[in-house]
Short mmCIF file of C-alpha atoms in Angstrom, two decimals:
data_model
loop_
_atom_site.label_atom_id
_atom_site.label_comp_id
_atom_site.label_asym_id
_atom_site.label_seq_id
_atom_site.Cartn_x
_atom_site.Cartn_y
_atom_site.Cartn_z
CA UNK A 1 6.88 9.89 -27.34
CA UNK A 2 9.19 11.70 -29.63
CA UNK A 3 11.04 14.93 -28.35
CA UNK A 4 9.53 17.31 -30.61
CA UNK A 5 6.28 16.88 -28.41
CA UNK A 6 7.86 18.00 -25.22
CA UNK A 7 6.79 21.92 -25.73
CA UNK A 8 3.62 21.00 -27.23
CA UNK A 9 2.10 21.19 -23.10
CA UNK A 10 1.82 23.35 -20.95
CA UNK A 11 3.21 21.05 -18.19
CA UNK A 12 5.53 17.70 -18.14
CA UNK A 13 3.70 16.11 -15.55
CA UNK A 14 0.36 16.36 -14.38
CA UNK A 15 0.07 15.03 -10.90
CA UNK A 16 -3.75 13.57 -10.18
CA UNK A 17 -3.80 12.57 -6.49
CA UNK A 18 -7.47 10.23 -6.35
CA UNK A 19 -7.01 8.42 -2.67
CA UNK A 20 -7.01 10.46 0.22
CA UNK A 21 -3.82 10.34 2.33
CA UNK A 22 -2.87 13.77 3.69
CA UNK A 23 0.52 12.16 4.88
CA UNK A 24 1.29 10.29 1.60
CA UNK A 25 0.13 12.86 -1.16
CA UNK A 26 1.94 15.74 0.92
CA UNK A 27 4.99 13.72 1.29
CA UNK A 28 5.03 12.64 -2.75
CA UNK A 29 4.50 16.08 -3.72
CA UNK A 30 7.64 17.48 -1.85
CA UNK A 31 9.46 14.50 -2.80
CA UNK A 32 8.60 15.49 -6.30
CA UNK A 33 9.60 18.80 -6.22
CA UNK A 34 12.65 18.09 -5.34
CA UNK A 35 14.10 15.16 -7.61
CA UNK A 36 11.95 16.64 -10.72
CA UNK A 37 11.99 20.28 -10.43
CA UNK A 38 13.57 20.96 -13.32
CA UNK A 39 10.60 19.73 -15.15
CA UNK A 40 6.74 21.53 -15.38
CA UNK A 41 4.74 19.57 -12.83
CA UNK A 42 0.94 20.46 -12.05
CA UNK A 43 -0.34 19.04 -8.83
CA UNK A 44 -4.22 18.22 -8.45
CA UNK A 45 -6.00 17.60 -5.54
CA UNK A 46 -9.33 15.32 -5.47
CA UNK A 47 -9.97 16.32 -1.61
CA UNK A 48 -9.94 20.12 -0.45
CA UNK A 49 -8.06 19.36 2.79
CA UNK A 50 -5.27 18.00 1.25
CA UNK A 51 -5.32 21.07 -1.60
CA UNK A 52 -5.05 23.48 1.09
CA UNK A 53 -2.43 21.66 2.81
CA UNK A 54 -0.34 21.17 -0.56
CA UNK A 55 -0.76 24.71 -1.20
CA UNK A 56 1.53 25.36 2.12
CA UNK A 57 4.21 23.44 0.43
CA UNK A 58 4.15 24.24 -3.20
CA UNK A 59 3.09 26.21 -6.13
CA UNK A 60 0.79 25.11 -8.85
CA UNK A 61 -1.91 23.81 -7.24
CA UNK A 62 -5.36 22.64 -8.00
CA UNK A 63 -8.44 21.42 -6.74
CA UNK A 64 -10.72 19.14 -9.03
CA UNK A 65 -13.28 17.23 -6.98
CA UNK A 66 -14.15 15.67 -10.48
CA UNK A 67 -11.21 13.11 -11.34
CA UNK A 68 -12.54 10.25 -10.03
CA UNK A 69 -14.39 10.41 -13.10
CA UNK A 70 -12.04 9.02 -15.99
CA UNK A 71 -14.00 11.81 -18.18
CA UNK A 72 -12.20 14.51 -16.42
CA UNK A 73 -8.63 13.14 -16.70
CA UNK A 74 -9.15 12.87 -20.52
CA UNK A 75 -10.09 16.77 -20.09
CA UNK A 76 -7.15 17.45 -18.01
CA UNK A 77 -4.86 15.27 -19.98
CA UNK A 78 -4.64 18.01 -22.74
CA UNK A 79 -2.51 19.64 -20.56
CA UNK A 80 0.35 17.67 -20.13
CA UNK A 81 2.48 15.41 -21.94
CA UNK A 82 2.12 12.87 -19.32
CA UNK A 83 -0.66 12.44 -16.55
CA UNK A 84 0.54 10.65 -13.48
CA UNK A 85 -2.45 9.12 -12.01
CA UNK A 86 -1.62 8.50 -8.22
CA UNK A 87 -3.92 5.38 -7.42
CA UNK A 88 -6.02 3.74 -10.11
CA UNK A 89 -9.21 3.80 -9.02
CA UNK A 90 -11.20 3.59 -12.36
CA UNK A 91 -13.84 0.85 -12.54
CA UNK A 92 -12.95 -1.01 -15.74
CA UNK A 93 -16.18 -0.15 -17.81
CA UNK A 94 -14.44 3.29 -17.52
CA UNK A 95 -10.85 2.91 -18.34
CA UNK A 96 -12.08 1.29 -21.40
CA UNK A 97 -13.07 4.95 -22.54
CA UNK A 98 -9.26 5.89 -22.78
CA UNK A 99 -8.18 5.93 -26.72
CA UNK A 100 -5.13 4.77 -27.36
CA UNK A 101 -3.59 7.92 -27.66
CA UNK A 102 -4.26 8.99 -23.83
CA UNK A 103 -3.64 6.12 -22.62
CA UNK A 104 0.14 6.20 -23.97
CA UNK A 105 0.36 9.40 -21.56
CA UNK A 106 -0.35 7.84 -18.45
CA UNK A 107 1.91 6.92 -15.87
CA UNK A 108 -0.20 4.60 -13.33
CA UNK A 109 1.62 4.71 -9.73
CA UNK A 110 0.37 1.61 -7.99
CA UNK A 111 -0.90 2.11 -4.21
CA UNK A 112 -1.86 -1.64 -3.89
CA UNK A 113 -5.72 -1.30 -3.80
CA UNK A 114 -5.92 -0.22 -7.10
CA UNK A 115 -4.52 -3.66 -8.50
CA UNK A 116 -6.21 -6.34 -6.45
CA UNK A 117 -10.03 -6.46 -5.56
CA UNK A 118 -10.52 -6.31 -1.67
CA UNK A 119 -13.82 -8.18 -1.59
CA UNK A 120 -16.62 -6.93 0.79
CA UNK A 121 -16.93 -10.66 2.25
CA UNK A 122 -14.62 -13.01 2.16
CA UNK A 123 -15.76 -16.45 1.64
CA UNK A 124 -16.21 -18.61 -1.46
CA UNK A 125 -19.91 -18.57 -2.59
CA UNK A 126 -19.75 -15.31 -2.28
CA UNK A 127 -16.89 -14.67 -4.76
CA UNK A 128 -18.54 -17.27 -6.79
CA UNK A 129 -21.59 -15.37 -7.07
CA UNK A 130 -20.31 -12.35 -7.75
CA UNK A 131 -18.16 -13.73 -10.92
CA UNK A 132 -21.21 -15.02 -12.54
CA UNK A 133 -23.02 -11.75 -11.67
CA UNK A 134 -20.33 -10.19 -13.84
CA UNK A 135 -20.21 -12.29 -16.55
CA UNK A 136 -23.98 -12.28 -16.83
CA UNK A 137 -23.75 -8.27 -16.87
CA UNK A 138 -20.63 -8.61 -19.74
CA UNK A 139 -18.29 -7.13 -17.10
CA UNK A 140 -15.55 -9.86 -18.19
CA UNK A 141 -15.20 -8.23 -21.49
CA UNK A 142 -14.35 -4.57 -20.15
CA UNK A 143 -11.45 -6.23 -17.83
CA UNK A 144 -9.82 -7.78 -21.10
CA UNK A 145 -10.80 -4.42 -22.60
CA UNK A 146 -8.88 -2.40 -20.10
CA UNK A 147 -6.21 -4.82 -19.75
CA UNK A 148 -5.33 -3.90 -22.98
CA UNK A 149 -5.64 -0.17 -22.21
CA UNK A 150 -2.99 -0.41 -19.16
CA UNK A 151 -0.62 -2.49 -21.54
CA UNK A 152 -0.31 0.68 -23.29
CA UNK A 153 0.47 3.06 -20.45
CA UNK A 154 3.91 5.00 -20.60
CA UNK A 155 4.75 3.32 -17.30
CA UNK A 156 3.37 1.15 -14.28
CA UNK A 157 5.58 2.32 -11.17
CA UNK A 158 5.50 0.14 -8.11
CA UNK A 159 6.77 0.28 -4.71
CA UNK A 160 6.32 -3.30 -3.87
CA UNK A 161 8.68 -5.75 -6.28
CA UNK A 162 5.47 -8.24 -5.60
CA UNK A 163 3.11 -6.23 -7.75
CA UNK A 164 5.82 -6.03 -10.28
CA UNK A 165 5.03 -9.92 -11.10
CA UNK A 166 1.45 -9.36 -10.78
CA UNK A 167 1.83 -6.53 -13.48
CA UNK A 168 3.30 -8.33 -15.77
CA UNK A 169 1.13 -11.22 -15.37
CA UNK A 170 -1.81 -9.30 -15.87
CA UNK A 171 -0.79 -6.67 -18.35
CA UNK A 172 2.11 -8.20 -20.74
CA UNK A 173 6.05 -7.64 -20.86
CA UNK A 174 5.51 -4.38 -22.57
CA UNK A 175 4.91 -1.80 -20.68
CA UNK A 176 7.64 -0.52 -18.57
CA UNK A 177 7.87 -0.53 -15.05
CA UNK A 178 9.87 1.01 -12.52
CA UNK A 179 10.55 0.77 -9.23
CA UNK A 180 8.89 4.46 -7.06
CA UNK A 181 8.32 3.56 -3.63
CA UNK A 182 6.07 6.57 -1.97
CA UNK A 183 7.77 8.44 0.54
CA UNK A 184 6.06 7.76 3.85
CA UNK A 185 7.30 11.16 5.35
CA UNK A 186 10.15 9.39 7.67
CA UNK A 187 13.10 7.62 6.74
CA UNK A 188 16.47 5.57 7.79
CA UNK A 189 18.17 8.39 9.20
CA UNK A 190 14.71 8.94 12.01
CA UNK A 191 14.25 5.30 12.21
CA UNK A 192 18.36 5.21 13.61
CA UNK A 193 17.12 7.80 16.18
CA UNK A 194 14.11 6.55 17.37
CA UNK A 195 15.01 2.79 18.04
CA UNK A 196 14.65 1.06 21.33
CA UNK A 197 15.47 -1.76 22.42
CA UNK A 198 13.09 -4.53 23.55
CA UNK A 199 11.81 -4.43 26.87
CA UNK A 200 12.28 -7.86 28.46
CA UNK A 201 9.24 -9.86 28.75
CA UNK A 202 8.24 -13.43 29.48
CA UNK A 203 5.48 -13.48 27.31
CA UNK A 204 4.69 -12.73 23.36
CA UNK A 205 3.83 -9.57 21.96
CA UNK A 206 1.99 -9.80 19.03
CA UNK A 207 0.17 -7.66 16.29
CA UNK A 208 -2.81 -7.92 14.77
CA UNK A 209 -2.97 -6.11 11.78
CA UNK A 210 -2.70 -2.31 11.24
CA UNK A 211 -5.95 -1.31 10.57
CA UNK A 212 -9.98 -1.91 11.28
CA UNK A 213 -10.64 -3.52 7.96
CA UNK A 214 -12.32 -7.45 7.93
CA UNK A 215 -10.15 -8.45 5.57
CA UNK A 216 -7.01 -8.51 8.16
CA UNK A 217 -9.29 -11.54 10.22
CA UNK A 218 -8.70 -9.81 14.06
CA UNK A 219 -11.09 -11.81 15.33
CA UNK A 220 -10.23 -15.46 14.17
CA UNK A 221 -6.88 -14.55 15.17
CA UNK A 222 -8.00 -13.54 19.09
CA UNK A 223 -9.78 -17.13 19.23
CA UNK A 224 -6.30 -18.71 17.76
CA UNK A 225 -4.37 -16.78 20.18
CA UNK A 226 -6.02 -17.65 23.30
CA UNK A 227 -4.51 -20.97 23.15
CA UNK A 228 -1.73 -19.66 24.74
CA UNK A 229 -3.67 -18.16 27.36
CA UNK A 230 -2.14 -15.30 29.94
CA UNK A 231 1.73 -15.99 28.46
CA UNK A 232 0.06 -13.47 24.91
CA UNK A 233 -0.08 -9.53 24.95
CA UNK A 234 -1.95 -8.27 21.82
CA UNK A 235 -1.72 -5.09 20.21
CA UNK A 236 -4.83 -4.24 18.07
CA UNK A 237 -4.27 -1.19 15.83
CA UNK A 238 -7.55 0.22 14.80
CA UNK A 239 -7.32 3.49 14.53
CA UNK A 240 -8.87 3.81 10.72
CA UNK A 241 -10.82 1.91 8.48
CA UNK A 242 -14.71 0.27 9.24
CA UNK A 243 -15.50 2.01 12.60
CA UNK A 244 -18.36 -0.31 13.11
CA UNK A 245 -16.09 -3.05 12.96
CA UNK A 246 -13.95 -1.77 15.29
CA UNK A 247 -16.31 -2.20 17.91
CA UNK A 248 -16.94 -5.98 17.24
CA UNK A 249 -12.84 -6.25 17.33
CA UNK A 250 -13.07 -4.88 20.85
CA UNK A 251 -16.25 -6.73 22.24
CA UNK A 252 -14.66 -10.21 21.54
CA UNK A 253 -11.03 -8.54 22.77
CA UNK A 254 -12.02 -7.97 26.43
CA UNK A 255 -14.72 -10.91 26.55
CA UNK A 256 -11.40 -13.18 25.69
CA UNK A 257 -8.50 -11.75 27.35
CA UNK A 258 -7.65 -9.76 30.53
CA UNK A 259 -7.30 -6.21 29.99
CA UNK A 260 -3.31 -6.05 30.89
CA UNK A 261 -3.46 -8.63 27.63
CA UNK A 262 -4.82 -6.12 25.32
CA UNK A 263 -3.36 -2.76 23.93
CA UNK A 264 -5.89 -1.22 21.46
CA UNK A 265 -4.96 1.91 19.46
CA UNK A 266 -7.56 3.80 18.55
CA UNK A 267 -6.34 6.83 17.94
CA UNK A 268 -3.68 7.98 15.27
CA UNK A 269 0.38 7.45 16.39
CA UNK A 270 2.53 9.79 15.22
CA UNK A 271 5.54 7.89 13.05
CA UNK A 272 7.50 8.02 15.91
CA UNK A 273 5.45 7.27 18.52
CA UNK A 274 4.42 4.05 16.49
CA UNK A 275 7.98 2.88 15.32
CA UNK A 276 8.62 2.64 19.17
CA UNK A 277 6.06 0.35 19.57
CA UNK A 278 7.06 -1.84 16.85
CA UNK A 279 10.22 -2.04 18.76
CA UNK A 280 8.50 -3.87 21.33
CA UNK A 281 6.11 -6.23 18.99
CA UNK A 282 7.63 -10.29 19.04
CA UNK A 283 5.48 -11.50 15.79
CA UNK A 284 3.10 -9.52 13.69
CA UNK A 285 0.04 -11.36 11.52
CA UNK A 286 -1.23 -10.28 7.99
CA UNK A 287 -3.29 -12.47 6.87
CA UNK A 288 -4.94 -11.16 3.31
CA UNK A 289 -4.58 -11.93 -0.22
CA UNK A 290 -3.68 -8.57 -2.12
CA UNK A 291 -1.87 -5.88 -1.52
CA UNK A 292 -1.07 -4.09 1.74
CA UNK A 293 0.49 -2.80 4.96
CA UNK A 294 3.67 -2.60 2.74
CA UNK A 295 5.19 0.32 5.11
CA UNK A 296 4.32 -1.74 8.33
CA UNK A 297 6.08 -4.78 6.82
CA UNK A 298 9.14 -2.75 5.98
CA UNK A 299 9.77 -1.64 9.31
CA UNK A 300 9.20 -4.58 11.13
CA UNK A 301 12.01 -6.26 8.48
CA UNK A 302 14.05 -3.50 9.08
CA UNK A 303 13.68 -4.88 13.34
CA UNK A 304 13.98 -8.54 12.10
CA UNK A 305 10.38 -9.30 13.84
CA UNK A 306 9.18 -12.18 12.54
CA UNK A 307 5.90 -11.62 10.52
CA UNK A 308 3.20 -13.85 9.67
CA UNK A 309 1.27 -13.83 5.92
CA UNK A 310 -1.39 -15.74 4.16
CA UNK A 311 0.72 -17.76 1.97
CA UNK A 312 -1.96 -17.33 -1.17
CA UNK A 313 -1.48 -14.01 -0.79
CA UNK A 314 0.31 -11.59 -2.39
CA UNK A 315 2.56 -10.18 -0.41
CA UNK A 316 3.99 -14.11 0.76
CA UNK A 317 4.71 -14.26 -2.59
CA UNK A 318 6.62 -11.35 -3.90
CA UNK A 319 8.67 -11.78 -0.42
CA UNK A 320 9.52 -15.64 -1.40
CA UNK A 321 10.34 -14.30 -4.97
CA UNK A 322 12.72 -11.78 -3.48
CA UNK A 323 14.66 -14.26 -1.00
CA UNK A 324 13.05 -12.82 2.08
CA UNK A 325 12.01 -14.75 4.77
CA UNK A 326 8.22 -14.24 6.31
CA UNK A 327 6.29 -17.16 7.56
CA UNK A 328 2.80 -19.05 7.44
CA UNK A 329 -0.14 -17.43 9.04
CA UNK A 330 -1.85 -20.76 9.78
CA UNK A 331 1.01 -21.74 12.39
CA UNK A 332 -0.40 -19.42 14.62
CA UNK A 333 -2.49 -21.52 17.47
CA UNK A 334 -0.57 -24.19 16.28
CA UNK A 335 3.28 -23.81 17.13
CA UNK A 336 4.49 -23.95 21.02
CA UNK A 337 4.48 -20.34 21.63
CA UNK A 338 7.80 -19.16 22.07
CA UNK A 339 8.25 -21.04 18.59
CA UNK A 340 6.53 -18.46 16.96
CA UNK A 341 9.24 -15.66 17.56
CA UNK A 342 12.12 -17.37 16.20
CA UNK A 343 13.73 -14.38 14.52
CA UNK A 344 14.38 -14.47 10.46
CA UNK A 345 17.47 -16.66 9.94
CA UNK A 346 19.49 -14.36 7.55
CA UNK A 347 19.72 -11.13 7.28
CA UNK A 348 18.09 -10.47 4.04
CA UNK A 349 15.10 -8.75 5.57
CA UNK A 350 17.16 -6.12 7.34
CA UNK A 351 19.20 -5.41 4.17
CA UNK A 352 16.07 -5.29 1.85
CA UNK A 353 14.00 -2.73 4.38
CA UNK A 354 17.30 -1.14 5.03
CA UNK A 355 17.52 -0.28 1.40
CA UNK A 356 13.83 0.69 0.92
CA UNK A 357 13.85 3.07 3.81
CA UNK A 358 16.68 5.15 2.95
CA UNK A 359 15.71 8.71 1.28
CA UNK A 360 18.29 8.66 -0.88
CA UNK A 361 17.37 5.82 -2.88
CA UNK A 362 13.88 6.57 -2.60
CA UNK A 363 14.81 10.09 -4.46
CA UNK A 364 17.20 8.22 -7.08
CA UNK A 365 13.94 5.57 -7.58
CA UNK A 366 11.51 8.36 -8.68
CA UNK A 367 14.09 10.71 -10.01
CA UNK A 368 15.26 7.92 -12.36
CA UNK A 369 11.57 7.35 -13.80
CA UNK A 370 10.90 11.00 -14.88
CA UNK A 371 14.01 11.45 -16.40
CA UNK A 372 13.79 8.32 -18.53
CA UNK A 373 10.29 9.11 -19.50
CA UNK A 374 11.52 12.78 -20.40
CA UNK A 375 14.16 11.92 -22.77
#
């Protein structure tokens, strides 16, 4: 965008948060204020509870239940010489209805969801079904449509160097893309304080997951487990996500294992609270195909836990891409137990999470983008 435009606005940055996180979106917007303060950044809220809690924190503050309606952000977009749409959550018949023009503004900060489909049930007729539903309904033509809308974004920023390949698979070489992890609202410097070590045990520890979503397979996983019988302790976060599915997850928990087997979380850790448990976790399971879980993963690396990933997935892939080393999901109930924990050989993981988790570079990340995109 050429620099006589820059005054044209009356901000730099409009800031549209569209997932609700109260810890992420109140994080990112004190993160922002301090590596781009010298630049006019609006702020606007799609829920009212985190709009009242941003307006604690900082000025310029709005609430617009409407922007999960691409019509609004081309309202809004006026405004600012650059929209910075936190989480893409515009169905593809409605990105389509960006021109050119706006589309050149936007700055697309990836959460994960917002680039991979998470389908509701996850086996193949289904998927197969639903493709020809879509092509029968002309749906195919609005993703090449839109595909061509994000290839003309100002920027893609991603947290996760995995959806950095996926990007540019999907969307072309051309648009640029940096690297903007989201501040989760703790760093290095709390992780170096909370640590503990292991407890010794004589059997494994293992998590399932970090959430009550199907797509993260707890209950195949307690049937593989019990293979090992008593010598298993299994740690079942499921303190968000399908609530009816949470009670399935438990039913088949304590019908398979003794209760001093099971530890299920149902309600919500604080950071610190839950880092100390990881301390204690041997192996940890993700088995889905997109993207996910990203801050869990980073701070099990950062403990050298070996974790376990659906190697069509995602995530196994932009890990093998990067050198790290994480491990196939369809060992488990397969490999002699103790097998299983066999910590990371190198110590790429810990320097890679290491380097992710420290504030400073998380700062320097974002800081870096809106400069760039401001000259």
């Amino acid at each position: 965008m050429p620099n006589n435009a820059k005054n044209e606005y009356q901000y730099d940055f409009i800031h549209v948060f569209t997932m609700g996180s109260k810890i992420f979106n109140l994080s990112t917007v004190q993160l922002i204020k301090k590596v781009a303060d010298n630049f006019r950044n609006l702020f606007v809220f799609r829920y009212e509870e985190e709009y009242l809690a941003a307006k604690e924190i900082a000025e310029d503050i709005v609430l617009n239940k409407k922007v999960g309606d691409i019509e609004e952000i081309k309202v809004i977009e006026k405004l600012g010489r650059y929209i910075v749409i936190h989480g893409l959550i515009y169905e593809n018949n409605n990105l389509v209805k960006l021109m050119v023009s706006q589309a050149e503004r936007v700055i697309w900060c990836v959460w994960g969801s917002d680039i991979y489909h998470v389908y509701k049930y996850n086996f193949m007729l289904y998927k197969l079904v639903r493709k020809i539903y879509r092509m029968i309904m002309g749906n195919t033509k609005d993703d090449k449509k839109a595909a061509k809308v994000i290839s003309s974004f100002a920027a893609i920023a991603v947290g996760f160097k995995g959806d950095y390949f996926e990007i540019r698979k999907r969307y072309g070489r051309n648009v640029p893309i940096y690297s903007a992890l989201y501040p989760m609202g703790y760093y290095l410097e709390d992780l170096e304080k909370w640590r503990e070590a292991p407890k010794q045990h004589d059997y494994l520890n293992v998590l399932i997951g970090h959430s009550a979503y199907r797509f993260l397979h707890h209950k195949k996983y307690l049937k593989k487990l019990r293979k090992y019988g008593k010598r298993v302790k299994i740690y079942l976060p499921l303190s968000y996500g399908n609530m009816s599915y949470v009670t399935e997850v438990k039913t088949l928990a304590t019908k398979l294992y003794d209760r001093n087997q099971l530890v299920i979380i149902e309600d919500m850790l604080s950071a610190e609270t839950y880092f100390k448990l990881l301390c204690q976790i041997d192996v940890a399971i993700f088995d889905f195909e997109h993207q996910a879980a990203y801050g869990n993963m980073l701070l099990l690396m950062y403990l050298n836990k070996k974790i376990y990933l659906s190697t069509s997935g995602v995530m196994y892939r932009g890990f093998q891409q990067m050198g790290l080393e994480v491990d196939d999901a369809k060992k488990i109930g397969h490999v002699d137990l103790f097998k299983l924990k066999d910590p990371p050989i190198s110590k790429n993981n810990v320097v890679y999470a290491t380097r992710q988790l420290d504030l400073a570079n998380i700062e320097n990340d974002w800081k870096k983008m809106f400069n760039e995109l401001m000259i």
